[in-house]
Every structure is written in C-alpha cells, then in structure tokens.
Amino acid sequence: MPGITREEVAHLARLARLELKPEELDHFAGQLDDIIGAVARVSEVADQDVPPTSHPLPLTNVMRADEVRPSLTPEQALSGAPAQEQRRFKVPQILGED
C-alpha cells in the first residue's frame, strides 16, 4: 500500500484550516500512514462469519428485582420535615419559577 504523501497531508491541513510547517508535514505523513496501516490490519481480521456486535461480552441486568417491601408511610416520612404541602416536602424556591 503506498504511503500518504506530504501533498495529501498539506491538502488535509488546508481542509482543516491548519497551518503546518514543512517538517510537520513529513511527521504527520508518517503518523497518518501508521494509522491507515493499523485500520487496514483491523479490516483483515474481521471475517464474514463473525457477526457484528456492540459489546464483546454478553450483557446481563445486574439489578435486583423491584419488589414492594414495608417502608415509611407518607406521614412518617414527613413527620420531621420543617415544612410540607400536599403530602410532599416543601422547600424554598431557588430559581424564581413557579
């Protein structure tokens, strides 16, 4: 596979509106060539009989089942609240909205 050229790097830099020095063009050309080579190697590994996946391992739900258990009544929960309204905690307004 032919490597990426300085001219191609300069063209990409112009498209990205980057000002690169001549020595940077050579440096980035080598780096981009390495990146393109790595992507090509990954493409070679992917085979037709391997289905595409979003995660390498199967995902399972690790949350417990949602079960109703005894808990406080609304009156018990609100018993220590400094202010309450319509069976809810009443808090000071902070955003100036209704």
mmCIF file of C-alpha atoms in Angstrom:
data_model
loop_
_atom_site.group_PDB
_atom_site.id
_atom_site.type_symbol
_atom_site.label_atom_id
_atom_site.label_comp_id
_atom_site.label_asym_id
_atom_site.label_seq_id
_atom_site.Cartn_x
_atom_site.Cartn_y
_atom_site.Cartn_z
ATOM 1 C CA MET A 1 0.000 0.000 0.000
ATOM 2 C CA PRO A 2 1.501 3.361 -0.955
ATOM 3 C CA GLY A 3 2.103 5.762 1.930
ATOM 4 C CA ILE A 4 0.347 9.050 2.380
ATOM 5 C CA THR A 5 2.253 11.900 0.763
ATOM 6 C CA ARG A 6 3.246 15.324 2.039
ATOM 7 C CA GLU A 7 0.877 16.831 -0.541
ATOM 8 C CA GLU A 8 -2.037 14.809 0.840
ATOM 9 C CA VAL A 9 -1.189 15.931 4.370
ATOM 10 C CA ALA A 10 -0.967 19.543 3.163
ATOM 11 C CA HIS A 11 -4.358 19.155 1.480
ATOM 12 C CA LEU A 12 -5.910 17.737 4.666
ATOM 13 C CA ALA A 13 -4.348 20.560 6.668
ATOM 14 C CA ARG A 14 -5.854 23.146 4.301
ATOM 15 C CA LEU A 15 -9.282 21.481 4.619
ATOM 16 C CA ALA A 16 -8.969 21.540 8.414
ATOM 17 C CA ARG A 17 -7.640 25.113 8.254
ATOM 18 C CA LEU A 18 -4.404 24.132 9.980
ATOM 19 C CA GLU A 19 -1.124 25.852 9.246
ATOM 20 C CA LEU A 20 1.641 23.254 9.249
ATOM 21 C CA LYS A 21 5.388 23.751 8.922
ATOM 22 C CA PRO A 22 7.244 21.685 6.275
ATOM 23 C CA GLU A 23 8.807 19.413 8.900
ATOM 24 C CA GLU A 24 5.355 18.790 10.400
ATOM 25 C CA LEU A 25 4.084 17.609 7.011
ATOM 26 C CA ASP A 26 6.658 14.800 6.982
ATOM 27 C CA HIS A 27 5.995 13.945 10.612
ATOM 28 C CA PHE A 28 2.214 13.772 10.163
ATOM 29 C CA ALA A 29 2.540 11.879 6.893
ATOM 30 C CA GLY A 30 4.336 9.092 8.775
ATOM 31 C CA GLN A 31 1.790 9.116 11.597
ATOM 32 C CA LEU A 32 -1.187 9.056 9.241
ATOM 33 C CA ASP A 33 0.410 6.251 7.280
ATOM 34 C CA ASP A 34 0.752 4.234 10.522
ATOM 35 C CA ILE A 35 -2.909 4.894 11.370
ATOM 36 C CA ILE A 36 -4.087 3.832 7.914
ATOM 37 C CA GLY A 37 -1.984 0.680 8.200
ATOM 38 C CA ALA A 38 -3.495 -0.157 11.606
ATOM 39 C CA VAL A 39 -7.028 0.285 10.260
ATOM 40 C CA ALA A 40 -6.170 -1.951 7.304
ATOM 41 C CA ARG A 41 -4.932 -4.671 9.681
ATOM 42 C CA VAL A 42 -8.190 -4.497 11.677
ATOM 43 C CA SER A 43 -10.169 -4.859 8.445
ATOM 44 C CA GLU A 44 -8.232 -8.013 7.619
ATOM 45 C CA VAL A 45 -9.115 -9.574 10.985
ATOM 46 C CA ALA A 46 -12.881 -9.029 10.671
ATOM 47 C CA ASP A 47 -14.287 -12.117 8.982
ATOM 48 C CA GLN A 48 -17.609 -12.811 7.281
ATOM 49 C CA ASP A 49 -18.615 -15.495 9.794
ATOM 50 C CA VAL A 50 -18.166 -13.148 12.797
ATOM 51 C CA PRO A 51 -21.421 -11.277 13.470
ATOM 52 C CA PRO A 52 -21.160 -7.572 14.284
ATOM 53 C CA THR A 53 -21.595 -6.868 17.996
ATOM 54 C CA SER A 54 -21.932 -3.801 20.150
ATOM 55 C CA HIS A 55 -20.095 -5.370 23.084
ATOM 56 C CA PRO A 56 -17.541 -8.174 23.252
ATOM 57 C CA LEU A 57 -19.266 -9.900 26.166
ATOM 58 C CA PRO A 58 -22.981 -10.609 26.665
ATOM 59 C CA LEU A 59 -24.632 -8.064 28.915
ATOM 60 C CA THR A 60 -26.971 -9.066 31.711
ATOM 61 C CA ASN A 61 -29.057 -6.966 34.021
ATOM 62 C CA VAL A 62 -27.366 -6.884 37.428
ATOM 63 C CA MET A 63 -30.155 -5.013 39.205
ATOM 64 C CA ARG A 64 -32.333 -6.697 41.758
ATOM 65 C CA ALA A 65 -35.999 -7.327 41.126
ATOM 66 C CA ASP A 66 -38.259 -4.435 42.024
ATOM 67 C CA GLU A 67 -40.280 -5.778 44.944
ATOM 68 C CA VAL A 68 -42.668 -3.941 47.240
ATOM 69 C CA ARG A 69 -41.370 -4.039 50.804
ATOM 70 C CA PRO A 70 -42.579 -2.412 54.001
ATOM 71 C CA SER A 71 -41.470 1.201 54.242
ATOM 72 C CA LEU A 72 -42.463 4.500 55.802
ATOM 73 C CA THR A 73 -45.902 5.921 55.262
ATOM 74 C CA PRO A 74 -46.021 9.442 53.805
ATOM 75 C CA GLU A 75 -46.974 10.765 57.250
ATOM 76 C CA GLN A 76 -43.991 9.063 58.883
ATOM 77 C CA ALA A 77 -41.614 10.330 56.200
ATOM 78 C CA LEU A 78 -42.895 13.901 56.542
ATOM 79 C CA SER A 79 -43.078 13.894 60.352
ATOM 80 C CA GLY A 80 -39.669 15.548 60.763
ATOM 81 C CA ALA A 81 -39.944 17.939 57.816
ATOM 82 C CA PRO A 82 -39.835 21.640 58.713
ATOM 83 C CA ALA A 83 -42.486 22.329 56.053
ATOM 84 C CA GLN A 84 -44.798 20.195 53.966
ATOM 85 C CA GLU A 85 -47.522 20.750 51.404
ATOM 86 C CA GLN A 86 -49.897 18.251 49.752
ATOM 87 C CA ARG A 87 -48.058 15.274 51.321
ATOM 88 C CA ARG A 88 -44.701 16.493 49.927
ATOM 89 C CA PHE A 89 -41.613 18.165 51.358
ATOM 90 C CA LYS A 90 -41.857 21.927 50.904
ATOM 91 C CA VAL A 91 -38.526 23.577 50.113
ATOM 92 C CA PRO A 92 -37.571 27.193 49.458
ATOM 93 C CA GLN A 93 -37.828 28.374 45.876
ATOM 94 C CA ILE A 94 -34.367 28.803 44.359
ATOM 95 C CA LEU A 95 -34.836 29.569 40.659
ATOM 96 C CA GLY A 96 -37.550 32.200 40.820
ATOM 97 C CA GLU A 97 -40.007 29.976 38.946
ATOM 98 C CA ASP A 98 -43.460 28.775 39.918
#
